[in-house]
mmCIF file of C-alpha atoms and ligand atoms in Angstrom:
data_model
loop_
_atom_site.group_PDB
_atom_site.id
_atom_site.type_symbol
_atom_site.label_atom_id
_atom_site.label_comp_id
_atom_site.label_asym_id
_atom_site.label_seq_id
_atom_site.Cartn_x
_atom_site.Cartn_y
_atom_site.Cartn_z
ATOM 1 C CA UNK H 1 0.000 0.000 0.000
ATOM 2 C CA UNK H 2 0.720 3.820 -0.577
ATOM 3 C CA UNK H 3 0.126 6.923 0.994
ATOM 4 C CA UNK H 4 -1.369 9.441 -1.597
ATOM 5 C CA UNK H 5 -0.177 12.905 -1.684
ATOM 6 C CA UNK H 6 -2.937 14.136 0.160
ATOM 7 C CA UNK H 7 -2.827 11.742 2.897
ATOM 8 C CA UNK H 8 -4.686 8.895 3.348
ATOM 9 C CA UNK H 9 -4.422 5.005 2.880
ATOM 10 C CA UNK H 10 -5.247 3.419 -0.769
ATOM 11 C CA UNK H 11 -8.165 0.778 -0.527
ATOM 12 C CA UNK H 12 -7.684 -1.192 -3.838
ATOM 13 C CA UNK H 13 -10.583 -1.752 -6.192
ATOM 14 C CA UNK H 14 -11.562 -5.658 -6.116
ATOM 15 C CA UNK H 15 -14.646 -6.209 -8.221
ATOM 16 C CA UNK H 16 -17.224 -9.294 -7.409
ATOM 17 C CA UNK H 17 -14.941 -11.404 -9.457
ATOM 18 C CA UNK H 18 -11.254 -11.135 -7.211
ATOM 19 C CA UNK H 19 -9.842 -8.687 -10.258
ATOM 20 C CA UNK H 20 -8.032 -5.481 -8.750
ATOM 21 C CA UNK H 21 -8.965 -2.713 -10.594
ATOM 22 C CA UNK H 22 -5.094 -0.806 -11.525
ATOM 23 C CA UNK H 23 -5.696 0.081 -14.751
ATOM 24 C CA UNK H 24 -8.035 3.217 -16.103
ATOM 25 C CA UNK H 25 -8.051 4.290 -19.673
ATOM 26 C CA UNK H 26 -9.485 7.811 -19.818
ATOM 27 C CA UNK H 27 -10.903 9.524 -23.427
ATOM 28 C CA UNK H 28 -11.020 13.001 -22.805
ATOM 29 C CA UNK H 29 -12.695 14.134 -26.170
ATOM 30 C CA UNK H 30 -14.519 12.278 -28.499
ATOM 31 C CA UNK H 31 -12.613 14.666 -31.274
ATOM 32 C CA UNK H 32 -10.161 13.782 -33.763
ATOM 33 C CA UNK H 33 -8.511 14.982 -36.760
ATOM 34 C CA UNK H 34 -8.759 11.846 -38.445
ATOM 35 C CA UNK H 35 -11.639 9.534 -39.433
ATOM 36 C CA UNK H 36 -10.391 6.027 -39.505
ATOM 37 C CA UNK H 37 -12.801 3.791 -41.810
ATOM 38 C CA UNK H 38 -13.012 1.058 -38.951
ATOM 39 C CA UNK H 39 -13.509 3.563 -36.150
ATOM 40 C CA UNK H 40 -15.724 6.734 -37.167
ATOM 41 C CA UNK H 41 -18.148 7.233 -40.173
ATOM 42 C CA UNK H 42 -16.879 10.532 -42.406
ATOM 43 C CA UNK H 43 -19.988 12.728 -40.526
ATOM 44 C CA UNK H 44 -19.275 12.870 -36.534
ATOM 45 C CA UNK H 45 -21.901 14.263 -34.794
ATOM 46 C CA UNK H 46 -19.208 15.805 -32.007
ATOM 47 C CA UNK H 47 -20.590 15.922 -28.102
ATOM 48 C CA UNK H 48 -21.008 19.659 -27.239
ATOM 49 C CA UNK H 49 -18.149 21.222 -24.882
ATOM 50 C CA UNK H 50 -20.974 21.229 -21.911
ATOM 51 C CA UNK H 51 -21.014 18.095 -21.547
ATOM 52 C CA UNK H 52 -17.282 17.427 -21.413
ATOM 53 C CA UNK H 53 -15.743 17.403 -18.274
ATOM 54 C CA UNK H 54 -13.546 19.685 -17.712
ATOM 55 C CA UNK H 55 -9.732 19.755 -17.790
ATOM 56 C CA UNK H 56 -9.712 20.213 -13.718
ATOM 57 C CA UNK H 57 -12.576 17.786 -13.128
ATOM 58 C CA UNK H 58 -10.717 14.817 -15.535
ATOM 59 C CA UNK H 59 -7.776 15.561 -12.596
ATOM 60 C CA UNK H 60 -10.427 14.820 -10.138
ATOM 61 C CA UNK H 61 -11.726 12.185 -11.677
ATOM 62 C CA UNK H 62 -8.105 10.274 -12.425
ATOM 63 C CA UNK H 63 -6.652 11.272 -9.112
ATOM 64 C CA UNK H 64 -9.884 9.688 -7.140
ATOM 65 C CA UNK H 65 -8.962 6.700 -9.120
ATOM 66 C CA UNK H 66 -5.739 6.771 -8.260
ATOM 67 C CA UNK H 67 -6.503 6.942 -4.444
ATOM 68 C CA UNK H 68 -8.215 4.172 -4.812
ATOM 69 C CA UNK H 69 -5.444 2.262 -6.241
ATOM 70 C CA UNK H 70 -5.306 2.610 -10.218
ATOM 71 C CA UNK H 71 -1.522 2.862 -10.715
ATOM 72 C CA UNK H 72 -1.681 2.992 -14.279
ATOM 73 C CA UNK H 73 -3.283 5.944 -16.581
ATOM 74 C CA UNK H 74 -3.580 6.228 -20.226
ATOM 75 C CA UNK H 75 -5.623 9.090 -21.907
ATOM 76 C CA UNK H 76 -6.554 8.581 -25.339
ATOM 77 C CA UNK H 77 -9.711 9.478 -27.426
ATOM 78 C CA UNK H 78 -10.804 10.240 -29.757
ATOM 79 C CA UNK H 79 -7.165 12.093 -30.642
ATOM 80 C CA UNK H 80 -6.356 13.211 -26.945
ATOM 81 C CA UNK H 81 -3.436 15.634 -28.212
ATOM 82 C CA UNK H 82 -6.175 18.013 -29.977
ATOM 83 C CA UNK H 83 -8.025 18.810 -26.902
ATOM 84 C CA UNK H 84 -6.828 22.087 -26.392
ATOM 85 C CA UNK H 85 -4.347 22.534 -23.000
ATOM 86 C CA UNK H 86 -4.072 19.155 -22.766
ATOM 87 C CA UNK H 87 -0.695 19.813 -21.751
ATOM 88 C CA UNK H 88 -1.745 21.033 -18.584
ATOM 89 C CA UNK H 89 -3.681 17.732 -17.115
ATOM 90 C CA UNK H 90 -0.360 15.878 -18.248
ATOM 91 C CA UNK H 91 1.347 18.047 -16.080
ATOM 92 C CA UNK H 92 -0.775 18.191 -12.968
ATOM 93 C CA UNK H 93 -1.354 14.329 -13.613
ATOM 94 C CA UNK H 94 2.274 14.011 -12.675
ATOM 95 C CA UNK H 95 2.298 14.747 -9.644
ATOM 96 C CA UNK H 96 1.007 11.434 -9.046
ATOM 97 C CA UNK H 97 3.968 9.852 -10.456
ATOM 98 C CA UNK H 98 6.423 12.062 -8.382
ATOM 99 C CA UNK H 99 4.551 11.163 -5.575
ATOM 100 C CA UNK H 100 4.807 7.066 -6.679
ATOM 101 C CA UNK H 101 0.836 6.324 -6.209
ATOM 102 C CA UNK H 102 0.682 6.245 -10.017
ATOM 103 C CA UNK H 103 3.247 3.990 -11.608
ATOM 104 C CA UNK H 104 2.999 4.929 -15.422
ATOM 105 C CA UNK H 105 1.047 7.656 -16.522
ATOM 106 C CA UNK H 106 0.782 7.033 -21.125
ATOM 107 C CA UNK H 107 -1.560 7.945 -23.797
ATOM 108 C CA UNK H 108 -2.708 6.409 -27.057
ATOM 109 C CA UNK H 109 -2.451 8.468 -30.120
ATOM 110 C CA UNK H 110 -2.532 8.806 -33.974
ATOM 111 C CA UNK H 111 0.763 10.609 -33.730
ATOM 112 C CA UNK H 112 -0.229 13.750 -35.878
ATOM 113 C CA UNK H 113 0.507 16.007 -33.237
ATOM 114 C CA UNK H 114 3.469 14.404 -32.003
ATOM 115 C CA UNK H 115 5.893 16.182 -33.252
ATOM 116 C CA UNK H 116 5.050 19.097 -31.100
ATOM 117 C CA UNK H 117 4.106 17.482 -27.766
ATOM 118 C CA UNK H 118 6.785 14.785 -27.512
ATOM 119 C CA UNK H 119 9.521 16.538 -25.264
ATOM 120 C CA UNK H 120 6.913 18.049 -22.968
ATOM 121 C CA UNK H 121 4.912 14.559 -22.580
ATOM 122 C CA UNK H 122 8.441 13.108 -21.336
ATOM 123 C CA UNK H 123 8.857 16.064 -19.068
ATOM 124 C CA UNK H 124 5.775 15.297 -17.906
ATOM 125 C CA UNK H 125 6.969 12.005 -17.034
ATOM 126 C CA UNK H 126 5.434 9.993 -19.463
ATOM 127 C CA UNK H 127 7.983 7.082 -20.324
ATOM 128 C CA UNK H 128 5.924 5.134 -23.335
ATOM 129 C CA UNK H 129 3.280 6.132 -26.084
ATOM 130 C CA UNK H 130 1.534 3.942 -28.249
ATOM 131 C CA UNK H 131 1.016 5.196 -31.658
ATOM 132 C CA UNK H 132 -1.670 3.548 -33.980
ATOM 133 C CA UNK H 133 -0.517 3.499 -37.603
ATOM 134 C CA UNK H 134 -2.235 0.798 -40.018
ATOM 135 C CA UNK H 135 0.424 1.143 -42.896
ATOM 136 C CA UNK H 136 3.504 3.163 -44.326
ATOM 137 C CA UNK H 137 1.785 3.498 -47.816
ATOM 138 C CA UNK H 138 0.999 7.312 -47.732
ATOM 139 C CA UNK H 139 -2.022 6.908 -50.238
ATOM 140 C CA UNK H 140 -3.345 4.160 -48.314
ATOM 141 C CA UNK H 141 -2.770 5.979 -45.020
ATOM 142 C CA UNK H 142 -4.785 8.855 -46.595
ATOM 143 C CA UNK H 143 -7.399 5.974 -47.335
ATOM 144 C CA UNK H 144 -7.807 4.396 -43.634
ATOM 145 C CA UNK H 145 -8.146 7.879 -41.833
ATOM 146 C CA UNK H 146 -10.254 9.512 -44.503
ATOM 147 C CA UNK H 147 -7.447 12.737 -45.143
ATOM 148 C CA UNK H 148 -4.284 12.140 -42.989
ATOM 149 C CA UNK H 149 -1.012 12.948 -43.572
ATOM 150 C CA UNK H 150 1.461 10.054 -42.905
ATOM 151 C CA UNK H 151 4.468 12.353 -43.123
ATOM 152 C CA UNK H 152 3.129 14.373 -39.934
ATOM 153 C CA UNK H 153 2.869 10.835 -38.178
ATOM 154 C CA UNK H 154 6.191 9.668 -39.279
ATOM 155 C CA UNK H 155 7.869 12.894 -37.713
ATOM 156 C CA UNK H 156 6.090 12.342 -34.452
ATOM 157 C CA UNK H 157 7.348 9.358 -34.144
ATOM 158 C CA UNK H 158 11.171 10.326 -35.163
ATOM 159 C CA UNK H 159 10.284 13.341 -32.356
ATOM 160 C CA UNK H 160 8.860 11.063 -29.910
ATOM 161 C CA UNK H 161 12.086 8.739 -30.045
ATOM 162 C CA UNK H 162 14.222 11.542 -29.672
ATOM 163 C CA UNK H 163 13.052 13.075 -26.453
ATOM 164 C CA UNK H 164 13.579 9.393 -25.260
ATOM 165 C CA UNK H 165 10.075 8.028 -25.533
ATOM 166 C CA UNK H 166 9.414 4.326 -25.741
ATOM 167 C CA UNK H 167 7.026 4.122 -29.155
ATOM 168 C CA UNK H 168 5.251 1.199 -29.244
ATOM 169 C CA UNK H 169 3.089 0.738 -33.001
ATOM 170 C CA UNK H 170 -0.800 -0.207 -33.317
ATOM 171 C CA UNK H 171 -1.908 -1.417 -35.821
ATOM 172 C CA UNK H 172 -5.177 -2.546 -37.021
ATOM 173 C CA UNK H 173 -5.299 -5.702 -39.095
ATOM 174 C CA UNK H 174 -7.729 -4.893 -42.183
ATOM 175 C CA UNK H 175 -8.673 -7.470 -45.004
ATOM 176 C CA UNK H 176 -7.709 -7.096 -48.019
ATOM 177 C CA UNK H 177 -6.248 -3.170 -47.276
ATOM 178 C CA UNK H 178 -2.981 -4.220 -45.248
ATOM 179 C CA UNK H 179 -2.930 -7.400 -44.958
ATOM 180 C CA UNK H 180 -0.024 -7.794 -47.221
ATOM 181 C CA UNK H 181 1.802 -5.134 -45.388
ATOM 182 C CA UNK H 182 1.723 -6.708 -42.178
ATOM 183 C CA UNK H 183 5.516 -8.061 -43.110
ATOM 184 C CA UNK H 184 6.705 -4.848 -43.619
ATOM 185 C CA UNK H 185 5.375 -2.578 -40.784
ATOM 186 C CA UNK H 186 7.048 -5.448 -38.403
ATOM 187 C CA UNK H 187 10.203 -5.120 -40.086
ATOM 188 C CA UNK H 188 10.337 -1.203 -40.197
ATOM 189 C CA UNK H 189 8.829 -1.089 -36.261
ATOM 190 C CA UNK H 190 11.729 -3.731 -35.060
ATOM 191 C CA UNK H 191 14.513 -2.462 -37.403
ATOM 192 C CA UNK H 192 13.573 1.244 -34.744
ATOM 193 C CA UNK H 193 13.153 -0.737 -31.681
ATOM 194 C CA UNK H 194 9.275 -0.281 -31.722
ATOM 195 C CA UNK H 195 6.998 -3.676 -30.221
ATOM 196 C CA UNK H 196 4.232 -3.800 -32.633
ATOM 197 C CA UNK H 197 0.715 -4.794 -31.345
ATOM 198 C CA UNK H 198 -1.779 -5.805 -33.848
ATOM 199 C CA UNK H 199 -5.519 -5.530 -32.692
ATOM 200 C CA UNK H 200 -8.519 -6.890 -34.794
ATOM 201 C CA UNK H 201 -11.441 -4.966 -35.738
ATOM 202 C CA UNK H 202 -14.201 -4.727 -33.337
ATOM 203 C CA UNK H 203 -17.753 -4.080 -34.164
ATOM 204 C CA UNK H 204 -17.896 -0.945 -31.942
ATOM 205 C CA UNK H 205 -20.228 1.851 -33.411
ATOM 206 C CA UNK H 206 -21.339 2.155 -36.747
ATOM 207 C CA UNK H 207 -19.257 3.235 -39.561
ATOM 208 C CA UNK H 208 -20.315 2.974 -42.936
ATOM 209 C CA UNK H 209 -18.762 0.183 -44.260
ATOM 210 C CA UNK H 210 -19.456 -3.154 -43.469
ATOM 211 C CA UNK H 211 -17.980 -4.638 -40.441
ATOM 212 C CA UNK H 212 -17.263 -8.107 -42.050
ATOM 213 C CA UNK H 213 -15.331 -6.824 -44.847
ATOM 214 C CA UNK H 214 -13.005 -5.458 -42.613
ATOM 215 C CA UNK H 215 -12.522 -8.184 -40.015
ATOM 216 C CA UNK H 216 -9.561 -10.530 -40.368
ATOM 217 C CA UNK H 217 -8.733 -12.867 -38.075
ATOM 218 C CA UNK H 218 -5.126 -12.575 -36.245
ATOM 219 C CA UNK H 219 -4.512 -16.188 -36.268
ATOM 220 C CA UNK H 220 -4.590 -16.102 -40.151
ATOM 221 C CA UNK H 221 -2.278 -13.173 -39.742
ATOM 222 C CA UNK H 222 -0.150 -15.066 -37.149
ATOM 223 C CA UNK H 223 -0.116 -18.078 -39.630
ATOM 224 C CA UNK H 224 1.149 -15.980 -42.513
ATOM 225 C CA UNK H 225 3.645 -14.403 -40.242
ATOM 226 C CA UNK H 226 4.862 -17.986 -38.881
ATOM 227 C CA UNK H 227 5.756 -18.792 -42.449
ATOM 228 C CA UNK H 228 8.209 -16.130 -42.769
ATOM 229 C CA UNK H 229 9.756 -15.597 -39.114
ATOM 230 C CA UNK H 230 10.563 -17.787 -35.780
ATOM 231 C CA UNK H 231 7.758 -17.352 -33.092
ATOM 232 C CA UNK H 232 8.556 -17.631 -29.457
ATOM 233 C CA UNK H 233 5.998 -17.465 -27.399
ATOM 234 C CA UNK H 234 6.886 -15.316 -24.290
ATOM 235 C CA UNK H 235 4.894 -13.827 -21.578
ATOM 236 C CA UNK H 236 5.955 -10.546 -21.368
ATOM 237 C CA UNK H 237 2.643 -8.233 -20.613
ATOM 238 C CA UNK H 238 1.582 -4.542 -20.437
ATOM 239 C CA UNK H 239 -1.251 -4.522 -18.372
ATOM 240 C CA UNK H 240 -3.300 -5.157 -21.696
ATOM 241 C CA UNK H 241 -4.926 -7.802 -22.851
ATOM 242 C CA UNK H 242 -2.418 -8.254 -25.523
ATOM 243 C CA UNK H 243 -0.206 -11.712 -25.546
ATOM 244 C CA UNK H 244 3.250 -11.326 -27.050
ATOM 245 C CA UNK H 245 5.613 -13.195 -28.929
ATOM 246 C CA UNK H 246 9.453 -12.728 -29.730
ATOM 247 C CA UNK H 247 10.562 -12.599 -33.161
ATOM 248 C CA UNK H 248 13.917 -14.628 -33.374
ATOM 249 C CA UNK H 249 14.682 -12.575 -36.815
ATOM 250 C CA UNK H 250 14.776 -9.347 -35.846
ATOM 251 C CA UNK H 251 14.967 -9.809 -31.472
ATOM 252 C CA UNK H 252 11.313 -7.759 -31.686
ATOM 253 C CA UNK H 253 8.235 -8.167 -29.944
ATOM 254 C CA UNK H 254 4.629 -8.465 -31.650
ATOM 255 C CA UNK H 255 1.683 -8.414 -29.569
ATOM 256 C CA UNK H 256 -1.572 -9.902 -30.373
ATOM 257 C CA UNK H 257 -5.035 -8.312 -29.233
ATOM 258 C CA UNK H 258 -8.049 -11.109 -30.440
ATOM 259 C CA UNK H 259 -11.357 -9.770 -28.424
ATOM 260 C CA UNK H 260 -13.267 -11.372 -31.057
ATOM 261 C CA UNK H 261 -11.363 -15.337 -31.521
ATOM 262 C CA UNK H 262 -9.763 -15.249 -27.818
ATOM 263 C CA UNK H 263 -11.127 -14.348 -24.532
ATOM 264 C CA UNK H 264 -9.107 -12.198 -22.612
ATOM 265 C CA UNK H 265 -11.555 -11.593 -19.613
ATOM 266 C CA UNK H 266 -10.159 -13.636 -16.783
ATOM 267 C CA UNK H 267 -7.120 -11.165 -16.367
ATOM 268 C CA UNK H 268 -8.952 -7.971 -16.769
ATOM 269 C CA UNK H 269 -7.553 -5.341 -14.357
ATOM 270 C CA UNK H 270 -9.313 -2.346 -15.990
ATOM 271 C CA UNK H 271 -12.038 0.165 -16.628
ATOM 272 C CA UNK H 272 -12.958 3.102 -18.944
ATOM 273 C CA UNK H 273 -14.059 6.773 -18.667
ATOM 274 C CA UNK H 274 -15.416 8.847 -21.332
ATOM 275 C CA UNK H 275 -14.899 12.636 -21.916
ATOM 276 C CA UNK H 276 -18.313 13.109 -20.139
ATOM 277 C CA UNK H 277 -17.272 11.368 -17.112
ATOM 278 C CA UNK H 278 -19.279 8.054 -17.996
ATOM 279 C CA UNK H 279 -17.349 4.906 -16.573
ATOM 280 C CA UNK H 280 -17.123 1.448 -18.517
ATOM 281 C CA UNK H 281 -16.689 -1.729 -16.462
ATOM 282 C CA UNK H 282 -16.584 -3.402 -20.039
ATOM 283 C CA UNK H 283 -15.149 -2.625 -23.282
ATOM 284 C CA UNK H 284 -17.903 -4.874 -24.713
ATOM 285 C CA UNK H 285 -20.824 -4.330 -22.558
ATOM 286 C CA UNK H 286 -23.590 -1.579 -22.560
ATOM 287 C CA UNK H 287 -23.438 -1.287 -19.180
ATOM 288 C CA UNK H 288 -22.008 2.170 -17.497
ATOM 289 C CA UNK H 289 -22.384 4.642 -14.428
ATOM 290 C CA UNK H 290 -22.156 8.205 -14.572
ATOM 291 C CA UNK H 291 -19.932 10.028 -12.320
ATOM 292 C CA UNK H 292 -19.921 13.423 -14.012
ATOM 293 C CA UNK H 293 -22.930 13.979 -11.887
ATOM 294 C CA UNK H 294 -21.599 12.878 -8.582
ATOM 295 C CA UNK H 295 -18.660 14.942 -9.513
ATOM 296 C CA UNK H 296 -20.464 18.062 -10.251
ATOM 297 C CA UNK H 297 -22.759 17.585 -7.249
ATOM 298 C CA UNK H 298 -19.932 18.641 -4.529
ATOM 299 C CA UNK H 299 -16.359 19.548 -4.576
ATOM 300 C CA UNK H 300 -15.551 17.085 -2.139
ATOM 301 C CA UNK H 301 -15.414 13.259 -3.602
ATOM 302 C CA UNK H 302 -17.155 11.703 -1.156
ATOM 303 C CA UNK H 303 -20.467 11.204 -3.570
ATOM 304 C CA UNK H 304 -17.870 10.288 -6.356
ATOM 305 C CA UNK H 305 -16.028 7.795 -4.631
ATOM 306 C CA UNK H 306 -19.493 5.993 -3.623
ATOM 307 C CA UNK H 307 -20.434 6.311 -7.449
ATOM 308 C CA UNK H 308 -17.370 4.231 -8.435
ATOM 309 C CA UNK H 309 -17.190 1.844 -5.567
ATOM 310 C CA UNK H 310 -20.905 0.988 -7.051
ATOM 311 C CA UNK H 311 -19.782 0.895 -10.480
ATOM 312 C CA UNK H 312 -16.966 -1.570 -10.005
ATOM 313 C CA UNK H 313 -19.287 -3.640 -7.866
ATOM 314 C CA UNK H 314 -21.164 -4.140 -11.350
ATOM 315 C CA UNK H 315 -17.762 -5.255 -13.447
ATOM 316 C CA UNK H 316 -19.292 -8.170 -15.274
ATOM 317 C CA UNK H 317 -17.256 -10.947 -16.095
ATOM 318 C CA UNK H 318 -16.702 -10.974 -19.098
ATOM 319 C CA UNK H 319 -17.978 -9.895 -22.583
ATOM 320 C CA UNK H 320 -19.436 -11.054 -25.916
ATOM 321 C CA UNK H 321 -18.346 -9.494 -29.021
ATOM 322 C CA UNK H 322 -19.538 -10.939 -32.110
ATOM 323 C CA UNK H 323 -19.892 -9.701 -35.322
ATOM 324 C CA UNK H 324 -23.720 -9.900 -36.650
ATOM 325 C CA UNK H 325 -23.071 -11.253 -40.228
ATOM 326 C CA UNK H 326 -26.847 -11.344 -41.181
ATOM 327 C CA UNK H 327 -27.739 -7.861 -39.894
ATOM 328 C CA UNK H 328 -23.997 -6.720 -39.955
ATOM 329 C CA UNK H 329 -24.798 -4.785 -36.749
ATOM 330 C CA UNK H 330 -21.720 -3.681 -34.612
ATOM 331 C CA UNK H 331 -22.362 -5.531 -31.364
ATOM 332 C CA UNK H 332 -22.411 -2.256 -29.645
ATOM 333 C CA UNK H 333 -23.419 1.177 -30.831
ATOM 334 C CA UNK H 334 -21.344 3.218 -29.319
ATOM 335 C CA UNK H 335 -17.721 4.000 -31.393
ATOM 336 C CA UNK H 336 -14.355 3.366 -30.069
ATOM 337 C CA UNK H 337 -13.534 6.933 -30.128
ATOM 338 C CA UNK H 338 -16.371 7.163 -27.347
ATOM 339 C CA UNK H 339 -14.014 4.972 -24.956
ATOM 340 C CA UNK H 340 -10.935 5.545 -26.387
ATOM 341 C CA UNK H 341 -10.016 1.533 -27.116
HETATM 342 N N1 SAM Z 401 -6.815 8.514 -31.744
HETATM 343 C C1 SAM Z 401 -5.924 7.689 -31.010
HETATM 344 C C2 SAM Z 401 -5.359 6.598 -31.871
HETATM 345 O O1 SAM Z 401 -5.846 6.376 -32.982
HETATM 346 O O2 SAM Z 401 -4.415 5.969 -31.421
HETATM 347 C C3 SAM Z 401 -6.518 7.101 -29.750
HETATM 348 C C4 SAM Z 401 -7.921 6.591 -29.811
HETATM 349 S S1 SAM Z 401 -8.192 5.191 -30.873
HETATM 350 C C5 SAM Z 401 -9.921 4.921 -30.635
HETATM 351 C C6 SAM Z 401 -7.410 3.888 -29.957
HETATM 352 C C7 SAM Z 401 -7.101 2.632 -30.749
HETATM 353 O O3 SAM Z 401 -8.302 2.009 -31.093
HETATM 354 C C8 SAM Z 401 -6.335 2.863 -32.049
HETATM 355 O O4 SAM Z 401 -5.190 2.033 -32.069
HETATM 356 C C9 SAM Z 401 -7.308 2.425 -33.106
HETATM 357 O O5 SAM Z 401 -6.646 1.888 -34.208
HETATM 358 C C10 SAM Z 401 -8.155 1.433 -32.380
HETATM 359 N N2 SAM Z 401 -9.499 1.233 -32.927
HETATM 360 C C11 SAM Z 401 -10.430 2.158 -33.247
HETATM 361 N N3 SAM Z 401 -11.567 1.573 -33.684
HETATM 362 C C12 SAM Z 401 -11.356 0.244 -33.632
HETATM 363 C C13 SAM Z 401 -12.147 -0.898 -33.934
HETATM 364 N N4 SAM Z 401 -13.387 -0.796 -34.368
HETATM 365 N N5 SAM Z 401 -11.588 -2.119 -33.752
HETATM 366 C C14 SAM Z 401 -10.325 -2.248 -33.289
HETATM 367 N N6 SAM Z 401 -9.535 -1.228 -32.972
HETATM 368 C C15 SAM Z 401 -10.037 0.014 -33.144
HETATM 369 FE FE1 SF4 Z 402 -9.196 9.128 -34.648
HETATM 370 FE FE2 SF4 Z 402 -7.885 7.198 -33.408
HETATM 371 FE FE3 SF4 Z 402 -10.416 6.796 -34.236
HETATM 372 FE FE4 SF4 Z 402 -8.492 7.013 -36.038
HETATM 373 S S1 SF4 Z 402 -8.663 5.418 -34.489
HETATM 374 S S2 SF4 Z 402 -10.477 8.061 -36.086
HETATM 375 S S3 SF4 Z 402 -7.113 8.443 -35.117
HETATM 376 S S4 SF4 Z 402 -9.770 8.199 -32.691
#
């Protein structure tokens, strides 16, 4: 146990099934300056700023988590580096790390504002970012995310590794757009010293195209890749749900993320929070508590700390993703820029 800054002994968050809650994934806007194919349709309805939470309250919010023994914090998004001042909630987020209640404090981005934010991020004491990039075709790049610019990406990752940030590469697996590229991004990622994760499409939200025509299975892509390079399995983990494997070629690491084919439940440490203060206890279920209200309701956290005991007292076991080929449905309705992945 840890004493918090403010005083005060942590009591850890167990939900009903044993699994300490340490983890918290935090969106804090549902904005980006991309569209991704498989994540938002070309016409976002955006929330209005009212309903967002704050910069100050998303400090109250983590730091209440982190009392209660979350030691690990990664904002994300939508694309968290365009919410304006973000800089500032990275900053007074660190004070958590100083103080050694939170052990890492990362984010999850598309990298397009990198470039500019990557020396203050590791002043803030951020050690690792995880950068989602699908391919290193420029045209095709422009393709996946609707209009972005690769070469913006690719310099915020060259800035990122040179104020001494651990990159670490996501990247979606997508039939028949890079499947055959799958080779290459490993090779470039390893050859810079970058794991690579692969994740496969979930039905989150709805997006236009059809969900099915996207989704391809990582075992076929972990087939394809066992023709061409030595597998070791290895159980080197993040905190995620991803399972890793060395690559004897090139000494790398390539992480696999299979919601859909594998069940990753058992080992789940963590929850999600919107940019409107609405907490997820699943990444695949429906079911979510709002705190914004307990948090507006008093400047003191006592009503918020009863809101998320109650929450996590809810964590269901597990989930069930599938992919509804006759209606071709997402599972859920709600997009993974709503809880940030
Ligand atoms: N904008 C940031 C980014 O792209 O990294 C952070 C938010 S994004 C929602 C987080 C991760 O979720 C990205 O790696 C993205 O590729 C992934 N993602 C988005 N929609 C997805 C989906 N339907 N299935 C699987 N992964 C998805
Ligand atoms: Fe934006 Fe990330 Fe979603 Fe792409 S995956 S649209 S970069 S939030």
């Amino acid at each position: 146990m840890h004493e918090l800054d403010r005083g005060g002994v942590v009591r850890p968050l167990i939900d009903p099934f044993g699994r300490a809650i340490t983890y918290l994934r935090v969106s804090v806007t549902d904005r980006c300056d991309f569209r991704c194919v498989y994540c938002m349709s070309e016409h976002m309805t955006f929330l209005p700023k009212a309903e967002l939470l704050s910069l100050e309250e998303l400090d109250r919010l983590c730091s209440a988590f982190i009392a209660k023994g979350v030691s690990k914090l990664r904002l994300t998004g939508g694309e968290p580096l365009v919410r304006r001042g973000i800089m500032t909630l990275f900053a007074s987020l660190s004070r958590h790390l100083r103080s050694g209640a939170l052990r890492e404090l990362t984010l999850t981005t598309n990298g397009s504002q990198l470039a500019r934010y990557a020396a203050e991020l590791r002043n803030c004491g951020v050690e690792r970012v995880n950068v989602s990039l699908d391919t290193l075709d420029a045209e095709k790049f422009r393709a996946i995310t609707r209009w972005g610019d690769i070469d913006k990406v690719l310099a915020g990752i060259d800035a990122a590794q040179a104020a001494g940030l651990k990159v670490k590469i996501n990247t979606v697996a997508l039939r028949g757009v890079n499947e055959d590229e799958i080779e290459t991004l490993l090779r470039w990622a390893h050859g810079r010293g970058m794991d690579l994760t692969l994740i496969e499409v979930m039905p989150l939200g709805d997006v236009d195209v059809a969900r099915v025509d996207q989704y391809l299975p990582l075992s076929v892509v972990r087939a394809r890749l066992a023709e061409r390079f030595t597998l070791e399995d290895i159980d080197y983990r993040t905190g995620g749900p991803a399972r890793y494997v060395r690559v004897r070629e090139t000494g790398g690491r390539v992480g696999f993320i299979t919601p859909l084919t594998h069940n990753f439940c058992e080992s789940c440490n963590r929850v999600r929070v919107t940019c409107t203060g609405t907490l997820y206890m699943c990444l695949g279920q429906a079911d979510a508590a709002d705190l914004r209200t307990p948090l507006r309701a008093s400047q003191s956290n006592e009503l918020l700390e009863a809101a998320i005991d109650a929450a996590i007292a809810r964590k269901p076991k597990g989930h069930d993703f599938v992919i509804d080929r006759r209606h071709q449905r997402p599972a859920l309705a709600r997009h993974m820029s709503v809880t940030g992945g």
